[in-house]
PDB file of N, CA, C and O in Angstrom:
ATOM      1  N   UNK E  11     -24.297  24.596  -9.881  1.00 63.00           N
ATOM      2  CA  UNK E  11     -23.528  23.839 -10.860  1.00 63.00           C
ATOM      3  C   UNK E  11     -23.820  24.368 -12.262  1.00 63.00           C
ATOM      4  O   UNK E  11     -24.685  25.197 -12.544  1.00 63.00           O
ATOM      5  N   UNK E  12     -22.880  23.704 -13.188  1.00 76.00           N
ATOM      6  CA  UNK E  12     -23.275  24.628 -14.239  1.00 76.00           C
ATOM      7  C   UNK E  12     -23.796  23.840 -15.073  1.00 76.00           C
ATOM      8  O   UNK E  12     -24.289  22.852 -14.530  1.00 76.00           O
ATOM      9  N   UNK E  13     -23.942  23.886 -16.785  1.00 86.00           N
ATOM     10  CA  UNK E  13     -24.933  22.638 -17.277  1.00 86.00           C
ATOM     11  C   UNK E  13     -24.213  21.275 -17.255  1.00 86.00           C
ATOM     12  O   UNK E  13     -23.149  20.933 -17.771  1.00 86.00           O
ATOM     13  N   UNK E  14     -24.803  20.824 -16.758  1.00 90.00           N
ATOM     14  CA  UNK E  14     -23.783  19.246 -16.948  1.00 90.00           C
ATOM     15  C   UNK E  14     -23.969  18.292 -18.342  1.00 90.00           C
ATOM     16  O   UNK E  14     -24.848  18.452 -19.189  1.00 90.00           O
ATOM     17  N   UNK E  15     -23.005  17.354 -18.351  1.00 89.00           N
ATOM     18  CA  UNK E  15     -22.826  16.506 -19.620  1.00 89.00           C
ATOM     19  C   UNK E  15     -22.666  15.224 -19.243  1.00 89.00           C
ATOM     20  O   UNK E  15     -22.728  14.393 -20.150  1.00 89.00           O
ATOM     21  N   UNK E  16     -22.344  14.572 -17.380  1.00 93.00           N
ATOM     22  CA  UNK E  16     -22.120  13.689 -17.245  1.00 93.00           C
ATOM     23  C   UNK E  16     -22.352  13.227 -15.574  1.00 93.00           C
ATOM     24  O   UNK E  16     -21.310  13.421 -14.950  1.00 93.00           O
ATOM     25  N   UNK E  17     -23.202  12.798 -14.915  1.00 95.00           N
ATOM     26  CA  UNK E  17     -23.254  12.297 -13.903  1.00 95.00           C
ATOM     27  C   UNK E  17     -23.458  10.802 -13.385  1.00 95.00           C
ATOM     28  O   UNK E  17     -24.369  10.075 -13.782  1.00 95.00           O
ATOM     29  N   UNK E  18     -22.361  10.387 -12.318  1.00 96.00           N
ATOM     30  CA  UNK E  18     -21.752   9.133 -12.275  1.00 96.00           C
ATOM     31  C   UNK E  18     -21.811   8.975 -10.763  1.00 96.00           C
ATOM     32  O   UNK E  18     -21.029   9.684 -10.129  1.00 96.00           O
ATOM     33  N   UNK E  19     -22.871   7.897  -9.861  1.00 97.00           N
ATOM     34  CA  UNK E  19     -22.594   7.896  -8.686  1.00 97.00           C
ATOM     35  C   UNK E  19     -21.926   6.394  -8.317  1.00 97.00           C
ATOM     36  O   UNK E  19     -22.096   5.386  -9.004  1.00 97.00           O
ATOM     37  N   UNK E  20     -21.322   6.449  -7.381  1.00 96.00           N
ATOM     38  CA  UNK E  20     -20.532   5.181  -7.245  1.00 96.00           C
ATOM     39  C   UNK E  20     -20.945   4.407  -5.410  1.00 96.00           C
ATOM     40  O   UNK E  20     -20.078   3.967  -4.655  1.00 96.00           O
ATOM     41  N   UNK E  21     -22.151   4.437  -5.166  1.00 96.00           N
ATOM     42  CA  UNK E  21     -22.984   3.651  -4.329  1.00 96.00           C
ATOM     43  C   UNK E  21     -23.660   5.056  -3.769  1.00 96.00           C
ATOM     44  O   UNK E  21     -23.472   6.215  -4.140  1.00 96.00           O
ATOM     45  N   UNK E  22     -24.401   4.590  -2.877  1.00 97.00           N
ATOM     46  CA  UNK E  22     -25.062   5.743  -2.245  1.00 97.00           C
ATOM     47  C   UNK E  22     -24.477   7.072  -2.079  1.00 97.00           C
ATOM     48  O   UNK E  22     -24.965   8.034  -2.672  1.00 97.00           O
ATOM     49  N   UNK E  23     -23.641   7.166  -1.445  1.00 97.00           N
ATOM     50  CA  UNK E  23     -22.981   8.826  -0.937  1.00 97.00           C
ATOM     51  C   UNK E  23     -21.676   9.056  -2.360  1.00 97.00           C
ATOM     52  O   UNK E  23     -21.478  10.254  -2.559  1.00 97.00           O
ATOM     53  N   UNK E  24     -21.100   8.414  -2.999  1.00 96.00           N
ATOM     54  CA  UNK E  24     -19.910   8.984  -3.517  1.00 96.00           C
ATOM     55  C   UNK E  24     -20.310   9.354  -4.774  1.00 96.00           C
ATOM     56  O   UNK E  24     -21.058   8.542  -5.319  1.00 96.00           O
ATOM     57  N   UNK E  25     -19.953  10.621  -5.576  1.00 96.00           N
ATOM     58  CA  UNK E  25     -20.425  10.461  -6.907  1.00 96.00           C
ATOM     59  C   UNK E  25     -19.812  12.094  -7.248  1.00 96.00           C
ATOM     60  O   UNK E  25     -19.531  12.986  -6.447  1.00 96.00           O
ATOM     61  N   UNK E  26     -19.722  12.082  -8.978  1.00 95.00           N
ATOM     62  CA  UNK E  26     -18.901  13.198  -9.423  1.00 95.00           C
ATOM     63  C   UNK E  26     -19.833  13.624 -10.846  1.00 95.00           C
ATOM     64  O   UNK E  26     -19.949  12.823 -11.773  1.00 95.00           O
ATOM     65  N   UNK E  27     -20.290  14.606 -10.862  1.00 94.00           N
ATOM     66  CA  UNK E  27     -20.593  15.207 -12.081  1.00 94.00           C
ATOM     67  C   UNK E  27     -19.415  16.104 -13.040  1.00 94.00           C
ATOM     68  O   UNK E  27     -18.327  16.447 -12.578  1.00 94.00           O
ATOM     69  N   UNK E  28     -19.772  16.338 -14.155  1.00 93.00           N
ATOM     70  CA  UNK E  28     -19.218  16.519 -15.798  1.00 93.00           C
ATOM     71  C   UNK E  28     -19.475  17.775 -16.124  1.00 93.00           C
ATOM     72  O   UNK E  28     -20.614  17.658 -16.574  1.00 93.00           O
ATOM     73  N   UNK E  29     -19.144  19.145 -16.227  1.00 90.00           N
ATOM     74  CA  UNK E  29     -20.079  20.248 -17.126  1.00 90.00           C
ATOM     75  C   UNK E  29     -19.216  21.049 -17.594  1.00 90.00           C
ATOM     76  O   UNK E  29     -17.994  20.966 -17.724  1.00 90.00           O
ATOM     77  N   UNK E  30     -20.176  22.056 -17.902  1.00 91.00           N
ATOM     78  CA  UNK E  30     -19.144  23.040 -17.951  1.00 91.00           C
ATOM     79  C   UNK E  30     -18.424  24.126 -17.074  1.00 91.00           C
ATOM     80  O   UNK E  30     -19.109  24.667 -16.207  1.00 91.00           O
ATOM     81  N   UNK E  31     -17.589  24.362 -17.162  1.00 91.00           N
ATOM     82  CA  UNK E  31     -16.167  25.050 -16.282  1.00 91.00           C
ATOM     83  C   UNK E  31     -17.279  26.722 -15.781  1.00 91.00           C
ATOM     84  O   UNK E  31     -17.993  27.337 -16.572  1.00 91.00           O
ATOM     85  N   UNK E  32     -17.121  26.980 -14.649  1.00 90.00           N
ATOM     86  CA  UNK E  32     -17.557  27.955 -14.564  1.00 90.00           C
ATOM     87  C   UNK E  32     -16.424  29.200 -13.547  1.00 90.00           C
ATOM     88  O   UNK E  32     -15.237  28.996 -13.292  1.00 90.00           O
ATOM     89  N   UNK E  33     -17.190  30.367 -13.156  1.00 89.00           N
ATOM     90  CA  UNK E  33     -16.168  31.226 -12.614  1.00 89.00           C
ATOM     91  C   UNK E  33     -15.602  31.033 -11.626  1.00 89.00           C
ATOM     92  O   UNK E  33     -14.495  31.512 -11.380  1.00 89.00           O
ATOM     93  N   UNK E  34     -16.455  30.061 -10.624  1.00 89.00           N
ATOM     94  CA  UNK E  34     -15.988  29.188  -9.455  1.00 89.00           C
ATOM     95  C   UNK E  34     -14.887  28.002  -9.412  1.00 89.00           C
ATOM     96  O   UNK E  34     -13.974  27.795  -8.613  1.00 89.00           O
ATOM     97  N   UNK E  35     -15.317  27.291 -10.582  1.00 91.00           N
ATOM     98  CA  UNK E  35     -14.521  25.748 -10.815  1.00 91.00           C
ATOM     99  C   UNK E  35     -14.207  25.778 -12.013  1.00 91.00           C
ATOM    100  O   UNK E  35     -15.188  25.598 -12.734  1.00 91.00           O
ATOM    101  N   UNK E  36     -12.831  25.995 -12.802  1.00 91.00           N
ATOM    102  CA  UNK E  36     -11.951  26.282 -13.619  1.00 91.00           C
ATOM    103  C   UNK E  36     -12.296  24.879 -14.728  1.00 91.00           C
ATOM    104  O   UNK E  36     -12.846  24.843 -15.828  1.00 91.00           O
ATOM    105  N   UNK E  37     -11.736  23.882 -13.922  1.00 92.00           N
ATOM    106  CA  UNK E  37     -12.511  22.239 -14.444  1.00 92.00           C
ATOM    107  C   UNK E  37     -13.111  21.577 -14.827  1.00 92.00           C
ATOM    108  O   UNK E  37     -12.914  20.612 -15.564  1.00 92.00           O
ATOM    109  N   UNK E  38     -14.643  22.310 -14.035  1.00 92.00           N
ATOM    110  CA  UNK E  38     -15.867  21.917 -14.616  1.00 92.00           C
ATOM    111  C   UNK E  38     -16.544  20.255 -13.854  1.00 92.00           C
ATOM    112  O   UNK E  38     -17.592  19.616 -13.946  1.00 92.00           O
ATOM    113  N   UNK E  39     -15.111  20.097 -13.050  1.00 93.00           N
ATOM    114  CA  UNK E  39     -15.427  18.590 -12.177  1.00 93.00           C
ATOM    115  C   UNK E  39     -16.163  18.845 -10.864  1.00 93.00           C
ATOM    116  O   UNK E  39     -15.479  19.488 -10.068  1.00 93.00           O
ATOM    117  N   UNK E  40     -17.361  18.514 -10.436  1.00 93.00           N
ATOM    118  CA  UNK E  40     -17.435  18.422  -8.764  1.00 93.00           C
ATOM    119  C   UNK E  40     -17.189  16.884  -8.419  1.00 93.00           C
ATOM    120  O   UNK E  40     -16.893  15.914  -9.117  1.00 93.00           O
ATOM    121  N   UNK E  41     -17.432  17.058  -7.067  1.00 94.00           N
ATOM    122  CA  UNK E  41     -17.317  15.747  -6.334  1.00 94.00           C
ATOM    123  C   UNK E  41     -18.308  15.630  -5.119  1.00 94.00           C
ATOM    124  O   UNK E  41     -18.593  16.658  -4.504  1.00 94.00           O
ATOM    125  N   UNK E  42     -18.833  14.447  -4.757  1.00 96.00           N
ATOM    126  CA  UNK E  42     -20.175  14.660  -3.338  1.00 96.00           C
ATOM    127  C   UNK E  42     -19.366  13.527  -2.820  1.00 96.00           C
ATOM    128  O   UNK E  42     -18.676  12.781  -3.515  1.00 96.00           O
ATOM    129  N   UNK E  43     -19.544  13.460  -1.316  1.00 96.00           N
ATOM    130  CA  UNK E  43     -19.365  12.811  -0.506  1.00 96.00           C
ATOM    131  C   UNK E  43     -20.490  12.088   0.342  1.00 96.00           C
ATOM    132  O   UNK E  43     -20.368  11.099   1.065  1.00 96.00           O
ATOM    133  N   UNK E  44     -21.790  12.955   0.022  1.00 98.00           N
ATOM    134  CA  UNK E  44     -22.938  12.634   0.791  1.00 98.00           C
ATOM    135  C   UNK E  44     -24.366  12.852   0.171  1.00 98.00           C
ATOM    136  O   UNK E  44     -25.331  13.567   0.442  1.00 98.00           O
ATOM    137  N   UNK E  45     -24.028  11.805  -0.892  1.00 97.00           N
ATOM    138  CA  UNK E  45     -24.966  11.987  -2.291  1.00 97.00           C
ATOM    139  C   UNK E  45     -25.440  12.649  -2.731  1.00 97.00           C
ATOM    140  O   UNK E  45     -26.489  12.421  -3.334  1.00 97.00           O
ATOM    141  N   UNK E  46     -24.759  14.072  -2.619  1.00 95.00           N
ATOM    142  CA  UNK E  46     -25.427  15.344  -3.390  1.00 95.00           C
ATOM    143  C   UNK E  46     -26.150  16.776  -2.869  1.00 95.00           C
ATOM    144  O   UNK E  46     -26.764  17.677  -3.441  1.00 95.00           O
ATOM    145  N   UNK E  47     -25.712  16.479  -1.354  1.00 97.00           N
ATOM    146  CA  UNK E  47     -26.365  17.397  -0.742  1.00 97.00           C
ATOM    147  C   UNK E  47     -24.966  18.632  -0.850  1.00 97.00           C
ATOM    148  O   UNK E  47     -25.124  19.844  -0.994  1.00 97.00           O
ATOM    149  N   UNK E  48     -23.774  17.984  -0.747  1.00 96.00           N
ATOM    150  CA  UNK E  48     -22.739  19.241  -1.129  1.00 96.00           C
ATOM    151  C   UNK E  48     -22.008  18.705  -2.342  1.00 96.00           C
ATOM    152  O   UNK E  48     -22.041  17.580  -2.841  1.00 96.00           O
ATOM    153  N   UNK E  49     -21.526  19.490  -2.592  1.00 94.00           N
ATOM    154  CA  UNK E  49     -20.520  19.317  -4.119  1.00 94.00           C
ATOM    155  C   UNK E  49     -19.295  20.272  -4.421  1.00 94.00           C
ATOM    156  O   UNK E  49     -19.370  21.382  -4.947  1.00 94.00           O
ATOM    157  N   UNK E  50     -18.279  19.697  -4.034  1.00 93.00           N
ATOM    158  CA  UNK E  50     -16.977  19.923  -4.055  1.00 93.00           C
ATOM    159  C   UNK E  50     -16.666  20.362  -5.619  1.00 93.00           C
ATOM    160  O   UNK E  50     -17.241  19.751  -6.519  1.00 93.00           O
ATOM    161  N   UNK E  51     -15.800  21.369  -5.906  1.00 92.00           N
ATOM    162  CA  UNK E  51     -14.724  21.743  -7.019  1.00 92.00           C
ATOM    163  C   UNK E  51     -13.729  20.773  -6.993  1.00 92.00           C
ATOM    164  O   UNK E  51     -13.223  20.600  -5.884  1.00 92.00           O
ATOM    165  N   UNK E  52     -13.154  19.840  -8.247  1.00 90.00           N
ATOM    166  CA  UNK E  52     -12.096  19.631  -8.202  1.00 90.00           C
ATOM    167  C   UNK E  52     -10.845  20.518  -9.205  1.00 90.00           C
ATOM    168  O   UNK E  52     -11.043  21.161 -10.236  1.00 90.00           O
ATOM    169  N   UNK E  53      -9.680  20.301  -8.553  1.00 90.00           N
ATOM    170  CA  UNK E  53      -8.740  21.312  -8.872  1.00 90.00           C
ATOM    171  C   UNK E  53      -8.245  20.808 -10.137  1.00 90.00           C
ATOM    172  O   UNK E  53      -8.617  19.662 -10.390  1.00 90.00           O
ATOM    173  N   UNK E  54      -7.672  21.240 -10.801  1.00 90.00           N
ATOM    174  CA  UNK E  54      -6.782  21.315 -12.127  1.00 90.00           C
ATOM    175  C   UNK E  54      -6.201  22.598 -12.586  1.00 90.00           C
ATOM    176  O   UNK E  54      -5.825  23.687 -12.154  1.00 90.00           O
ATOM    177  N   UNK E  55      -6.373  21.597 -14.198  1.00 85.00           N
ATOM    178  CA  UNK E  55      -6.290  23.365 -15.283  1.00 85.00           C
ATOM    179  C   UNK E  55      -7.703  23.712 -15.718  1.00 85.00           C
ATOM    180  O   UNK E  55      -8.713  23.017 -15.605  1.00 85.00           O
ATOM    181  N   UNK E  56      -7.609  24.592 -16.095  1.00 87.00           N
ATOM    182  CA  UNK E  56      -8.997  25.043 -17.251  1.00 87.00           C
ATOM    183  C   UNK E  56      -9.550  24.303 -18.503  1.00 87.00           C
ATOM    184  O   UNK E  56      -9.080  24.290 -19.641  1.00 87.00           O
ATOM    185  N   UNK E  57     -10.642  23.703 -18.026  1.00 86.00           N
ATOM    186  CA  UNK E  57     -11.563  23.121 -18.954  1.00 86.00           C
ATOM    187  C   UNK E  57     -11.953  24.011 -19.843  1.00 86.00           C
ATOM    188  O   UNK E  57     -12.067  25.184 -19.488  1.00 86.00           O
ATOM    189  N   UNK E  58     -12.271  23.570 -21.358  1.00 85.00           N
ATOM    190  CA  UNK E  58     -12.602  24.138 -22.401  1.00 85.00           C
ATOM    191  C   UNK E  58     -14.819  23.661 -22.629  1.00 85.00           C
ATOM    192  O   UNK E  58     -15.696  24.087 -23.381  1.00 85.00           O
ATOM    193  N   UNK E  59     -14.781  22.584 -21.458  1.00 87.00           N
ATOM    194  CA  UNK E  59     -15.889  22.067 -21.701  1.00 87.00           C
ATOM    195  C   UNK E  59     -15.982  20.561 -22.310  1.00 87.00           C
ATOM    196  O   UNK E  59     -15.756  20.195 -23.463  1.00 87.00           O
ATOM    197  N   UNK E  60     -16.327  19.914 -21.342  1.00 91.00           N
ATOM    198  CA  UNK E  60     -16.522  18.448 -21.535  1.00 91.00           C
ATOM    199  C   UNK E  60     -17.627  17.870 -22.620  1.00 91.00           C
ATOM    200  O   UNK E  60     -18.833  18.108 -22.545  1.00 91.00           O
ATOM    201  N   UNK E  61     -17.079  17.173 -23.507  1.00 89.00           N
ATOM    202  CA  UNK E  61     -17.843  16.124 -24.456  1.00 89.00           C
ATOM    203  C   UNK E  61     -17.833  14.579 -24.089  1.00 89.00           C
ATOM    204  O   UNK E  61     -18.841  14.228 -24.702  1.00 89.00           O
ATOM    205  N   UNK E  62     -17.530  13.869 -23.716  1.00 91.00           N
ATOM    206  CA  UNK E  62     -17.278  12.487 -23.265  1.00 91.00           C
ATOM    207  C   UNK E  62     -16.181  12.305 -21.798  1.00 91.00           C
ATOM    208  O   UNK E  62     -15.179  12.863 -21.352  1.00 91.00           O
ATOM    209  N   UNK E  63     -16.885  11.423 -21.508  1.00 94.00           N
ATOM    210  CA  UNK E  63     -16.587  11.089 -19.759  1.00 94.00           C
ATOM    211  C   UNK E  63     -16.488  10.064 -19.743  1.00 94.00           C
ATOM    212  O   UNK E  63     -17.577   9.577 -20.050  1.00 94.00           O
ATOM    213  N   UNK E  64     -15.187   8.720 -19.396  1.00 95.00           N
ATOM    214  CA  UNK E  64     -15.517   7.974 -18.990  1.00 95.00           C
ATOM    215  C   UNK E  64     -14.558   7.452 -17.299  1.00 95.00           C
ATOM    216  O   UNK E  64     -13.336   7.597 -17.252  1.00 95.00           O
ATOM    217  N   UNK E  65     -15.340   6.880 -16.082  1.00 94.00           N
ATOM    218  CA  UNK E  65     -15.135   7.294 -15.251  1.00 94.00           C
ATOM    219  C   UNK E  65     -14.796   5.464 -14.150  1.00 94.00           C
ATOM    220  O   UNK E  65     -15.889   5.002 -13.822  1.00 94.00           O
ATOM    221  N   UNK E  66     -14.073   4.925 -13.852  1.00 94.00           N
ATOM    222  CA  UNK E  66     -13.814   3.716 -13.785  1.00 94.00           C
ATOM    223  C   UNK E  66     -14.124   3.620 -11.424  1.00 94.00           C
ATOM    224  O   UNK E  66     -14.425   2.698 -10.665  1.00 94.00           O
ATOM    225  N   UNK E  67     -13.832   5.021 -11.227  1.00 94.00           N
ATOM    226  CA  UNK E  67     -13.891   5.149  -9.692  1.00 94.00           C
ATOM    227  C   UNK E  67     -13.861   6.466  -9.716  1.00 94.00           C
ATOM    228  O   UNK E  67     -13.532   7.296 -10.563  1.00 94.00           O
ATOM    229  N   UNK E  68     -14.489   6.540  -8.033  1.00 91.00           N
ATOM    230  CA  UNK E  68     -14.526   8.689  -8.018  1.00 91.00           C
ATOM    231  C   UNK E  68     -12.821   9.553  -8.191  1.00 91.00           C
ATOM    232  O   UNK E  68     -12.859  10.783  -8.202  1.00 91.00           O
ATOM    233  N   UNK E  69     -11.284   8.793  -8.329  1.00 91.00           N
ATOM    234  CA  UNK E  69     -10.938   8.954  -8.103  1.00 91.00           C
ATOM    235  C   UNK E  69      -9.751   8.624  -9.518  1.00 91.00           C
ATOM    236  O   UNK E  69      -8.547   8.867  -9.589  1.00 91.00           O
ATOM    237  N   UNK E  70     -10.509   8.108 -10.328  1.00 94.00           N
ATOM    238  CA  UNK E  70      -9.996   7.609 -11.679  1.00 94.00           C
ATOM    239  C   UNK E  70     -10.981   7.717 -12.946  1.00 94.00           C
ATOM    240  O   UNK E  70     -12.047   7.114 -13.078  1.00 94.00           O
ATOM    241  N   UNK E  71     -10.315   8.731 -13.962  1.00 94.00           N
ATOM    242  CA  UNK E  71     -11.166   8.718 -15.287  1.00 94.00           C
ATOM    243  C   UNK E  71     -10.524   9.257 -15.984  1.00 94.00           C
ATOM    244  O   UNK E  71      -9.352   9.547 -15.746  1.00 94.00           O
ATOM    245  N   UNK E  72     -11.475   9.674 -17.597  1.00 94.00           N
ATOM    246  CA  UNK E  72     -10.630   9.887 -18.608  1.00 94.00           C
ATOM    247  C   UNK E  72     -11.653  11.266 -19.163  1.00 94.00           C
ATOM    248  O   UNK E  72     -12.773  10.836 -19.439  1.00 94.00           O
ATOM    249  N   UNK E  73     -11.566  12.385 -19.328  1.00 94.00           N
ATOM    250  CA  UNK E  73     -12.524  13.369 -20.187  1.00 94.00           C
ATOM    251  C   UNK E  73     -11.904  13.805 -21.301  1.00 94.00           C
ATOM    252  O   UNK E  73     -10.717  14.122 -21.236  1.00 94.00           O
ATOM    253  N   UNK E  74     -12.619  13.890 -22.505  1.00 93.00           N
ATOM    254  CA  UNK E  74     -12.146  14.500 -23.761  1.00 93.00           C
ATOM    255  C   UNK E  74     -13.217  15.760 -23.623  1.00 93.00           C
ATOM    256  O   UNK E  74     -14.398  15.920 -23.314  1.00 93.00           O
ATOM    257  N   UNK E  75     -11.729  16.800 -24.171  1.00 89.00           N
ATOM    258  CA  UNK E  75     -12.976  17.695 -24.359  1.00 89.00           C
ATOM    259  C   UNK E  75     -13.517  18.396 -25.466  1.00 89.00           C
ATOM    260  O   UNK E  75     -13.192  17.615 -26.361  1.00 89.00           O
ATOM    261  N   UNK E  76     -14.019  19.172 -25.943  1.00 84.00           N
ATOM    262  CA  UNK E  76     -14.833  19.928 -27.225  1.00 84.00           C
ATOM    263  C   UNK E  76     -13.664  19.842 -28.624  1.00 84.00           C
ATOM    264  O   UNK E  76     -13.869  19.493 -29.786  1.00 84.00           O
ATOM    265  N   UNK E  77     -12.398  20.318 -27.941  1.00 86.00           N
ATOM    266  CA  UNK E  77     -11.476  20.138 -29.243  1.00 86.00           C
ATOM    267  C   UNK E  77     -10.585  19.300 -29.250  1.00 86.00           C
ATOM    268  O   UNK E  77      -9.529  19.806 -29.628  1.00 86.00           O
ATOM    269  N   UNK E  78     -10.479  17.939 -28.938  1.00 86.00           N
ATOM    270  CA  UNK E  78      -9.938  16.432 -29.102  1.00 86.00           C
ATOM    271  C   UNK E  78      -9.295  16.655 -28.065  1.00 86.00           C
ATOM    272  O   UNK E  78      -8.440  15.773 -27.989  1.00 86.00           O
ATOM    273  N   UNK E  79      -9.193  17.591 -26.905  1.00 88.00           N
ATOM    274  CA  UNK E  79      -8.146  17.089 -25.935  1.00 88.00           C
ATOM    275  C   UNK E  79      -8.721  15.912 -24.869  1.00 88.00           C
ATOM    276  O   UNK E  79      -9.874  15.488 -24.800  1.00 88.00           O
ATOM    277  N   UNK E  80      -7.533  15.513 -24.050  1.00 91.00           N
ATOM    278  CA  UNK E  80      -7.613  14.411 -22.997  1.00 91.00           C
ATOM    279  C   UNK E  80      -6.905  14.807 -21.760  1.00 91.00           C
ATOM    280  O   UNK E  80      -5.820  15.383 -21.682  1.00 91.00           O
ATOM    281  N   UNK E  81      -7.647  14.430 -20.847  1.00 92.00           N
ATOM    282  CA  UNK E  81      -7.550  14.872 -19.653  1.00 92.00           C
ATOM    283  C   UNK E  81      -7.618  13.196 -18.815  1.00 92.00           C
ATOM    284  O   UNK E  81      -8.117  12.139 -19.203  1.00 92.00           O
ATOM    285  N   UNK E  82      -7.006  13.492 -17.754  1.00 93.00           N
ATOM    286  CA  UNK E  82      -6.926  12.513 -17.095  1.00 93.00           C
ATOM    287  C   UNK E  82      -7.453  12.591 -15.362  1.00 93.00           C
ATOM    288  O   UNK E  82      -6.479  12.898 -14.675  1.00 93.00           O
ATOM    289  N   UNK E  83      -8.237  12.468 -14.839  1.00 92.00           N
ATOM    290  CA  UNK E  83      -8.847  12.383 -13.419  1.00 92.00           C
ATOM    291  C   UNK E  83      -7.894  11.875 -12.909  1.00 92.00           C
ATOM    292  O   UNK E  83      -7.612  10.795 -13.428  1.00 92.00           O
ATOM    293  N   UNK E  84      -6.854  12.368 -11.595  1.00 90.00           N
ATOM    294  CA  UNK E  84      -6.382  11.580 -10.734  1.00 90.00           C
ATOM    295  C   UNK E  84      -7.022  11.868  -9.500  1.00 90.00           C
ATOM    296  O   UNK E  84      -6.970  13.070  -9.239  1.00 90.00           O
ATOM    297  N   UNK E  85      -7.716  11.046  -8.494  1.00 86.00           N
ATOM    298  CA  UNK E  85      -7.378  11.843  -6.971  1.00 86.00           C
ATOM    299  C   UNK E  85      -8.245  12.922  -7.389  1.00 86.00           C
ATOM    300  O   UNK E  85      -8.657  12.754  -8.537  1.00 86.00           O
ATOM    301  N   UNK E  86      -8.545  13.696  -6.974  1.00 84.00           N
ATOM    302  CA  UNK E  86      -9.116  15.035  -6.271  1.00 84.00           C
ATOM    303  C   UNK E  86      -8.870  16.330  -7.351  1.00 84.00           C
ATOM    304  O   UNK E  86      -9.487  17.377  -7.543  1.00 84.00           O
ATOM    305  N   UNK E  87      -7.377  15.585  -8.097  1.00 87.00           N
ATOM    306  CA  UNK E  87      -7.355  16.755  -9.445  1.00 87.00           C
ATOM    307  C   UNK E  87      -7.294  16.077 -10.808  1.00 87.00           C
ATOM    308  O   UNK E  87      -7.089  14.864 -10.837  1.00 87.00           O
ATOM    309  N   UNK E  88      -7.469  16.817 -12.032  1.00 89.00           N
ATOM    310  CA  UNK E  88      -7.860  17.133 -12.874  1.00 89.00           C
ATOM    311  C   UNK E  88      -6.465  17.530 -13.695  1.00 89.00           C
ATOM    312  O   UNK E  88      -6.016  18.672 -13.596  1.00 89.00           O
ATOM    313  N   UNK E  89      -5.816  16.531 -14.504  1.00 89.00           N
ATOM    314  CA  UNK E  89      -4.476  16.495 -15.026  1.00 89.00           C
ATOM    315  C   UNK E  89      -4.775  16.617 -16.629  1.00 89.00           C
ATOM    316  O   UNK E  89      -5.639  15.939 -17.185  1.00 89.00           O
ATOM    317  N   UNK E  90      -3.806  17.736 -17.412  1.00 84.00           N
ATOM    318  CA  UNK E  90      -3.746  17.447 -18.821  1.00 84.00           C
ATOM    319  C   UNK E  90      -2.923  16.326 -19.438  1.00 84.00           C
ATOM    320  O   UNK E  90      -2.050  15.635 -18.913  1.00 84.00           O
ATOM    321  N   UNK E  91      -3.305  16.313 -20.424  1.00 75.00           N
ATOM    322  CA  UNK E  91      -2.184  15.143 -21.066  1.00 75.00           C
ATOM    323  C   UNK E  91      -1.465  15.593 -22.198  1.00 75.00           C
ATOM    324  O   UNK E  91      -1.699  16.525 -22.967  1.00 75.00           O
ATOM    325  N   UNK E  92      -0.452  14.679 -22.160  1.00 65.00           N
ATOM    326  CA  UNK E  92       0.924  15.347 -22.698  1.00 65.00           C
ATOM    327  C   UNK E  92       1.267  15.409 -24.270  1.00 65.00           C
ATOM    328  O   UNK E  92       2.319  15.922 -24.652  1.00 65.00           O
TER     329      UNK E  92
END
């Protein structure tokens, strides 16, 4: 993983970390299913690098990133805003 800025677990096994975008994961989002022993890429566009996270379910949130943008977590991907 790469440096992170934000980790959020949502009971034992579900949970999603924050960082920065690397050559693997464009996003910068993972996702665990089994509290951390694997960690999924989630898909989008290209993250510039996350500053604030806020995260309501593994499957719903909001990231701003380094230069005022907003991004929106749906599901499994990683949406810009308009």
């Amino acid at each position: 993983l790469s440096p992170l800025r934000h980790v959020k677990f949502f009971g034992l096994e579900e949970g999603l970390v924050v960082g920065e975008p690397t050559a693997d994961n464009a996003t910068g989002v993972w996702a665990t299913m089994d509290g951390g022993q694997t960690w999924q890429p989630h898909e989008g566009f290209p993250s510039r690098g996350w500053n604030a996270v806020d995260l309501s379910s593994p499957e719903l949130g909001i990231l701003a990133d380094r230069t005022g943008g907003v991004s929106l977590l749906a599901g499994p991907k990683l949406l810009p805003s308009k």
